[in-house]
mmCIF file of C-alpha atoms in Angstrom:
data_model
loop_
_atom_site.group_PDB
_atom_site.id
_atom_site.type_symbol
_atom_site.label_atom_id
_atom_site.label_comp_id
_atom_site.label_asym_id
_atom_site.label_seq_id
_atom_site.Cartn_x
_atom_site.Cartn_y
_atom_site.Cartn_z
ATOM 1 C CA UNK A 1 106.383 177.201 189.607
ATOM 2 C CA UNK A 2 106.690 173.780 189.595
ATOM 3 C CA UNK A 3 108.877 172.002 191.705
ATOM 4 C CA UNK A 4 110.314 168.050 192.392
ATOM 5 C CA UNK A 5 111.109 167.115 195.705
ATOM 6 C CA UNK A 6 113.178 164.099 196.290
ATOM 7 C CA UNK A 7 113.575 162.278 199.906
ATOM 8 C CA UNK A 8 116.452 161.408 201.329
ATOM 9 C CA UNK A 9 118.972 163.214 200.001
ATOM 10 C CA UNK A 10 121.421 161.090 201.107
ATOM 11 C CA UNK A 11 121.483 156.799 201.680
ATOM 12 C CA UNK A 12 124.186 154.909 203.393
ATOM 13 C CA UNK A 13 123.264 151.343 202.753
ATOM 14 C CA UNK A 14 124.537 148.149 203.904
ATOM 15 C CA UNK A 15 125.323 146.124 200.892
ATOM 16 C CA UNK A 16 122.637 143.418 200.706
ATOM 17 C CA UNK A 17 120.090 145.710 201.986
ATOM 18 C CA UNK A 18 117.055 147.093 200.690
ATOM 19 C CA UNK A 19 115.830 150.730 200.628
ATOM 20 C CA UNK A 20 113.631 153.299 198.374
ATOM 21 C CA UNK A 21 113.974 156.608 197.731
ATOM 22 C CA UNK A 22 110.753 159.236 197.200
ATOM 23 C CA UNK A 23 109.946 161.782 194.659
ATOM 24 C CA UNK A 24 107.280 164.254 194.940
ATOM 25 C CA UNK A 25 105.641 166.874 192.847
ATOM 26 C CA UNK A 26 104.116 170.020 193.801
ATOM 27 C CA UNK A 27 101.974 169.664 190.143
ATOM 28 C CA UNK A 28 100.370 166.841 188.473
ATOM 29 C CA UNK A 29 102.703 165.198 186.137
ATOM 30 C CA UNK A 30 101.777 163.814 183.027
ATOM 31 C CA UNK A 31 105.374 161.897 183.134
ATOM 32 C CA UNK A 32 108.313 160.535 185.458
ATOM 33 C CA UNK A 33 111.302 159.384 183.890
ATOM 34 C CA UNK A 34 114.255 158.030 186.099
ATOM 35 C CA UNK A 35 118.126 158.535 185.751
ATOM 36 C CA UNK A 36 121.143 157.486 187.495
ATOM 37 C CA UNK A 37 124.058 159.598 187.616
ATOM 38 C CA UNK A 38 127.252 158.085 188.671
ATOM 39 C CA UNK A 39 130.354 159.896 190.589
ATOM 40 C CA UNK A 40 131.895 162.341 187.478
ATOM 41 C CA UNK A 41 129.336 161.221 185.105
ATOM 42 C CA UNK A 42 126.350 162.479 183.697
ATOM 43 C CA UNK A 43 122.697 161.155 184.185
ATOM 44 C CA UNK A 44 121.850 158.552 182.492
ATOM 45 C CA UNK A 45 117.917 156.963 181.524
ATOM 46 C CA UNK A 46 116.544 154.468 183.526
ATOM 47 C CA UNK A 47 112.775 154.340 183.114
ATOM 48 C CA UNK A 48 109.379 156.140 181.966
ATOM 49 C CA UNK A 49 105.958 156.103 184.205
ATOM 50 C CA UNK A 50 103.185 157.394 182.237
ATOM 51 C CA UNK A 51 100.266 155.814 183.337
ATOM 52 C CA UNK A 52 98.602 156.384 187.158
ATOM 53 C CA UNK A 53 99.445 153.915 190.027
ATOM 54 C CA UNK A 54 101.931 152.697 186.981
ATOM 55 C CA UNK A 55 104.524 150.117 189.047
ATOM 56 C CA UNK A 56 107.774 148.999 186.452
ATOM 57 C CA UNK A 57 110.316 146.610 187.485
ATOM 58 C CA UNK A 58 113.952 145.968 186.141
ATOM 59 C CA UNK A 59 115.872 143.447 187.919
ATOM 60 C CA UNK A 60 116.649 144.542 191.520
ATOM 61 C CA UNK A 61 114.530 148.321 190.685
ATOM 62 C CA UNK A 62 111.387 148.942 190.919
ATOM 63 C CA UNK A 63 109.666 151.810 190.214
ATOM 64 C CA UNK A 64 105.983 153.052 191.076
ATOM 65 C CA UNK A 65 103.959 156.552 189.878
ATOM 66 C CA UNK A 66 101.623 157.506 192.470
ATOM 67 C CA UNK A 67 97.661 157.093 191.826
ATOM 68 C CA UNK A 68 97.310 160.874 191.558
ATOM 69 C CA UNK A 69 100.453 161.364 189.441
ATOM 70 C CA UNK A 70 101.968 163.768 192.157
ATOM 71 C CA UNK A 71 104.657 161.356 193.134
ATOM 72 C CA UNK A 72 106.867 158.412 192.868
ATOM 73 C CA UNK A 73 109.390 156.156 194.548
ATOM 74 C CA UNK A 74 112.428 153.978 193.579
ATOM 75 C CA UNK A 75 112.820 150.754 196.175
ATOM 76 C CA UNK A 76 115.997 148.698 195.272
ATOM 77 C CA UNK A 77 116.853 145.142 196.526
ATOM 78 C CA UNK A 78 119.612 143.497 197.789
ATOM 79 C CA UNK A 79 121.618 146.530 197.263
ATOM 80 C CA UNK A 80 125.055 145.567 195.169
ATOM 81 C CA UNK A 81 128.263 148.652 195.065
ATOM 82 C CA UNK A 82 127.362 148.786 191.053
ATOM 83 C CA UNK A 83 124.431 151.133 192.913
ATOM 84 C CA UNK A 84 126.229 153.644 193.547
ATOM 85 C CA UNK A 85 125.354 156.950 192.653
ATOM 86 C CA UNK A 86 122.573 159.796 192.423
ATOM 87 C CA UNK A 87 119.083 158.744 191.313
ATOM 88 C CA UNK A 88 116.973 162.134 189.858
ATOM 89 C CA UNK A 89 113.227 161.988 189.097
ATOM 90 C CA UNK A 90 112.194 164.292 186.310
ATOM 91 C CA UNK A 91 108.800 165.001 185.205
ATOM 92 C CA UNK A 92 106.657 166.800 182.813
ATOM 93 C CA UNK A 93 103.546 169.171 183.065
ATOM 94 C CA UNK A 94 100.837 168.290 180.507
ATOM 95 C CA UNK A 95 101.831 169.608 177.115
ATOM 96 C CA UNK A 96 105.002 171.405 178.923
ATOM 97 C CA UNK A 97 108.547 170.874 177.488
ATOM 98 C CA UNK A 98 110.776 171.951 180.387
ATOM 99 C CA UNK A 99 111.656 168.459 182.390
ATOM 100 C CA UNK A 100 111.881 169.592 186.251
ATOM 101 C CA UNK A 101 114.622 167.308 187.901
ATOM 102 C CA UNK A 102 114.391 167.030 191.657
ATOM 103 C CA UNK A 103 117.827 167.579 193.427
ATOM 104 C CA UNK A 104 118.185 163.705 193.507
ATOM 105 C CA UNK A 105 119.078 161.073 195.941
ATOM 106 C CA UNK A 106 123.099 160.229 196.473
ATOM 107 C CA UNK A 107 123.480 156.254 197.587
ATOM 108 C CA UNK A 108 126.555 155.031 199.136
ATOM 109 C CA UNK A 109 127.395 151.488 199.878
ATOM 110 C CA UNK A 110 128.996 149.717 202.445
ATOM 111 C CA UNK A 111 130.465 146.560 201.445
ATOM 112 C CA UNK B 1 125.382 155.224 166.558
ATOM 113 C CA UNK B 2 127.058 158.695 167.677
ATOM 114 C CA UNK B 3 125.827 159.593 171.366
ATOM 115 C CA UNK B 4 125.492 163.173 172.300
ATOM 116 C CA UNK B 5 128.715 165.190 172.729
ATOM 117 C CA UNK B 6 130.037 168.379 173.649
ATOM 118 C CA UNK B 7 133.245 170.569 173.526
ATOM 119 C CA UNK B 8 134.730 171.707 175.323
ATOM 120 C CA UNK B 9 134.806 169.628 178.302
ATOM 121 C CA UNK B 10 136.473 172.358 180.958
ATOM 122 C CA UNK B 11 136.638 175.834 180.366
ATOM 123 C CA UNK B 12 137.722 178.451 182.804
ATOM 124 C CA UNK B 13 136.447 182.173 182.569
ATOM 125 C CA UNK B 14 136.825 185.376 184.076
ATOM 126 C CA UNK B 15 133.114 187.405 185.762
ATOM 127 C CA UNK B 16 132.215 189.408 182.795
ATOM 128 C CA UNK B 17 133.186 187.258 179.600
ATOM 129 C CA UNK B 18 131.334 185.345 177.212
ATOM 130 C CA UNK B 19 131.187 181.526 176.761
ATOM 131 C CA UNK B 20 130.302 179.517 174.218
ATOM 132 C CA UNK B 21 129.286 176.104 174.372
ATOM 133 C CA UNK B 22 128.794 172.950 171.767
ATOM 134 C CA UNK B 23 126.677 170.114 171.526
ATOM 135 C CA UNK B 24 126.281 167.666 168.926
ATOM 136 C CA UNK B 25 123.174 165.877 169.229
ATOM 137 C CA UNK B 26 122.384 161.971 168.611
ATOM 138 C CA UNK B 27 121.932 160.568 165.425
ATOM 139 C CA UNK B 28 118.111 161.236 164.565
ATOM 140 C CA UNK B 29 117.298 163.401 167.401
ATOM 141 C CA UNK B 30 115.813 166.739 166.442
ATOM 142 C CA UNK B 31 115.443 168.266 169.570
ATOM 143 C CA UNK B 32 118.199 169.708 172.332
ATOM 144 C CA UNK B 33 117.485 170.902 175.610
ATOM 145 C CA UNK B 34 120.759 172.962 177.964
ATOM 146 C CA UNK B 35 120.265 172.201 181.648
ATOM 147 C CA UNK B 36 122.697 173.799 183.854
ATOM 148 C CA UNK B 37 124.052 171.272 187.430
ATOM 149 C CA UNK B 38 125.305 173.333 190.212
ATOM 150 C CA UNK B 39 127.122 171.069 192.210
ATOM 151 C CA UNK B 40 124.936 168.503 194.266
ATOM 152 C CA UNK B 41 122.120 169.706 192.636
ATOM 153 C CA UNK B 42 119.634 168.329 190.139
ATOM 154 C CA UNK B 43 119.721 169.727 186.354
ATOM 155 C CA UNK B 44 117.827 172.654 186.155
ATOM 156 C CA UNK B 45 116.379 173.469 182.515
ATOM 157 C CA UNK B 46 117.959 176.252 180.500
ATOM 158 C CA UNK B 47 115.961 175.862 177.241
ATOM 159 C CA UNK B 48 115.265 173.435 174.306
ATOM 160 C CA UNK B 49 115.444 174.121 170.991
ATOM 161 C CA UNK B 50 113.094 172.050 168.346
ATOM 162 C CA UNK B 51 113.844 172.445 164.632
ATOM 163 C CA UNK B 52 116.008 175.318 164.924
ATOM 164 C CA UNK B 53 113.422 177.210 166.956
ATOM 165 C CA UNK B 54 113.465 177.766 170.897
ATOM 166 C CA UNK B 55 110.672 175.263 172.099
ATOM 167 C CA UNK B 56 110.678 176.237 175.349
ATOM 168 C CA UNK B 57 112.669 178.256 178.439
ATOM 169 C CA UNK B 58 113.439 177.736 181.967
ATOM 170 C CA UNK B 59 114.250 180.492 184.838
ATOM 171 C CA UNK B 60 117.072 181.803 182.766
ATOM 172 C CA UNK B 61 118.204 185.298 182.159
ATOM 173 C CA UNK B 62 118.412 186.545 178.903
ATOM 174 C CA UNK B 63 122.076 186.445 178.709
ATOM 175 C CA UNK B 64 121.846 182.745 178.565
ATOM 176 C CA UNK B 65 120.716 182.348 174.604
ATOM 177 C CA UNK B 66 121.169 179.286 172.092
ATOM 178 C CA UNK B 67 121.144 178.231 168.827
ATOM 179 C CA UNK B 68 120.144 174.511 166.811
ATOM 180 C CA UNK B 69 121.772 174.446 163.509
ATOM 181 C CA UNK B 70 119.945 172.625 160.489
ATOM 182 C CA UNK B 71 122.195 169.366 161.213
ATOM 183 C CA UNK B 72 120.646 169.378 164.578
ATOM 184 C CA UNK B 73 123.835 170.543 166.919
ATOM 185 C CA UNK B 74 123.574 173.004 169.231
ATOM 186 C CA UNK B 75 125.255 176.040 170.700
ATOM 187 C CA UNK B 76 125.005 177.430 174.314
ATOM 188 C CA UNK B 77 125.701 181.666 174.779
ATOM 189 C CA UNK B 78 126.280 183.448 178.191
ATOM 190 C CA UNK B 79 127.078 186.756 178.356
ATOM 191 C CA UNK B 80 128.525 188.474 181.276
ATOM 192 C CA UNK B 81 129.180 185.978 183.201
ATOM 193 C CA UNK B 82 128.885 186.000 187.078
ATOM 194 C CA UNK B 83 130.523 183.561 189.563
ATOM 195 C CA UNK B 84 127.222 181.571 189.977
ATOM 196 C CA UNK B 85 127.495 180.447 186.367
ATOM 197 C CA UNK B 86 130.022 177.792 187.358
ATOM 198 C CA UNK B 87 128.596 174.391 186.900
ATOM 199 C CA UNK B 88 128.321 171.593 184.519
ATOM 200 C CA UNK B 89 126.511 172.647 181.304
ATOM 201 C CA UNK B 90 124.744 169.437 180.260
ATOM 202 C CA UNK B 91 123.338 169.132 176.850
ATOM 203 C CA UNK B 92 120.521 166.304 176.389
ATOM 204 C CA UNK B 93 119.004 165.241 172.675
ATOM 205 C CA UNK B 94 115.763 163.419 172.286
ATOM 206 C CA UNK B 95 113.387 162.378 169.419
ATOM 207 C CA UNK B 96 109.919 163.369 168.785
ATOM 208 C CA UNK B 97 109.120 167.557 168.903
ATOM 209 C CA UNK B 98 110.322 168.612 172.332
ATOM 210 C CA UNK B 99 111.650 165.545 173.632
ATOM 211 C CA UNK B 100 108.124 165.681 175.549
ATOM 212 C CA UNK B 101 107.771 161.902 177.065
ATOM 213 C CA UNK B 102 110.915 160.863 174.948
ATOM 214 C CA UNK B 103 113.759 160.047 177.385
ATOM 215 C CA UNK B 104 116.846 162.162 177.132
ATOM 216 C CA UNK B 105 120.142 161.240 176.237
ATOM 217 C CA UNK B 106 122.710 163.167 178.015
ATOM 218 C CA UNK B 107 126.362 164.394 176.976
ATOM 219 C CA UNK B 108 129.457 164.171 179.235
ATOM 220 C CA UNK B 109 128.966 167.837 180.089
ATOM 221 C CA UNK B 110 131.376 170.944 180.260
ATOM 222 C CA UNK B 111 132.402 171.772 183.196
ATOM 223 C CA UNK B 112 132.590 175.775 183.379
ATOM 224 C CA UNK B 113 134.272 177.458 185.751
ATOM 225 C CA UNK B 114 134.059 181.483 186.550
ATOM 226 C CA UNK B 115 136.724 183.253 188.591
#
């Protein structure tokens, strides 16, 4: 079956510093939506890829979908404590409804 | 606008018993999907439920079944449950049949636990 890989599983980061977090797919995806999920919470939309080699920016995030729609990655900059959290990729197989999340990436800050 | 919610939001059972869990969906959305979040793990898909009609399943046993009413809400059924059940129960709505490319909006989540 399908399955969504995400690398590291854990980041300590300096606040201030930059990193990026990796998602990959053992299937094509035809989507790869983001969320954040904060300590107690539940996860929460960031972003849609849709299109191959597809890069989206919001503010400090930017996210890219891989040129064969396999995988993706998250980079953040200038890392603030507001980042705190676990970041899941989820995609879709073509014309399947079940959205496989990957096990997600937990990001701590040091101030 | 009413986001997604759910009752209850922690429920403690004993290994055998039923649960039964709600989920009001966001105003507009017609379809629910049930993913289940062991704990620092991703949500894994349960099933989604389009219209009133099951739209699609994950690796779930049968004893995990659901229903969408006609106002769109949804219901969450396990039967004899075992220890590994405990987790949050997250309940996501989206717009467009089967939420398929539509982002999901996610409730709080109840948080069930099985001794």
């Amino acid at each position: 079956g399908q399955q969504v890989m995400q690398i590291p599983q854990y980041q300590h980061v300096q606040e201030g510093e930059d990193f990026t977090t990796y998602c990959n797919s053992s299937t094509t995806l035809s989507n790869i939506q983001w969320y954040k999920q904060r300590p107690g919470g539940h996860p929460v939309f960031l972003i849609q890829l849709v299109k191959s080699g597809e890069v989206k920016k919001q503010k400090r995030l930017t996210f890219q979908f891989g040129e064969a729609k396999k995988n993706s990655s998250l980079h953040i900059t200038a890392t603030q404590t507001t980042d705190v959290g676990t970041y899941f990729c989820a995609g879709h197989r073509s014309n399947d409804y079940k959205l496989s999340f990957g096990a997600g990436t937990t990001v701590t800050v040091r101030a | 606008e009413t986001g997604v919610t759910q009752s209850p939001t922690h429920l403690i059972k004993t290994r055998g018993q039923q649960v039964t869990l709600r989920c009001s969906s966001q105003s507009g959305h017609n379809t629910v999907s049930w993913y289940q979040q062991a704990l620092g793990q991703g949500p894994q898909f349960i099933f989604q439920y389009y219209r009133e009609e099951e739209n699609g399943r994950g690796n779930f046993p049968p004893r995990f079944s659901g229903l969408q009413f006609p106002n769109y809400s949804s219901e969450l059924n396990v039967n004899a449950l075992e220890l590994d059940d405990s987790a949050l129960y997250l309940c996501a709505s989206s717009p467009g049949r089967g939420g398929l490319g539509y982002e999901q909006y996610f409730g709080p989540g109840t948080r069930l636990t099985v001794t």
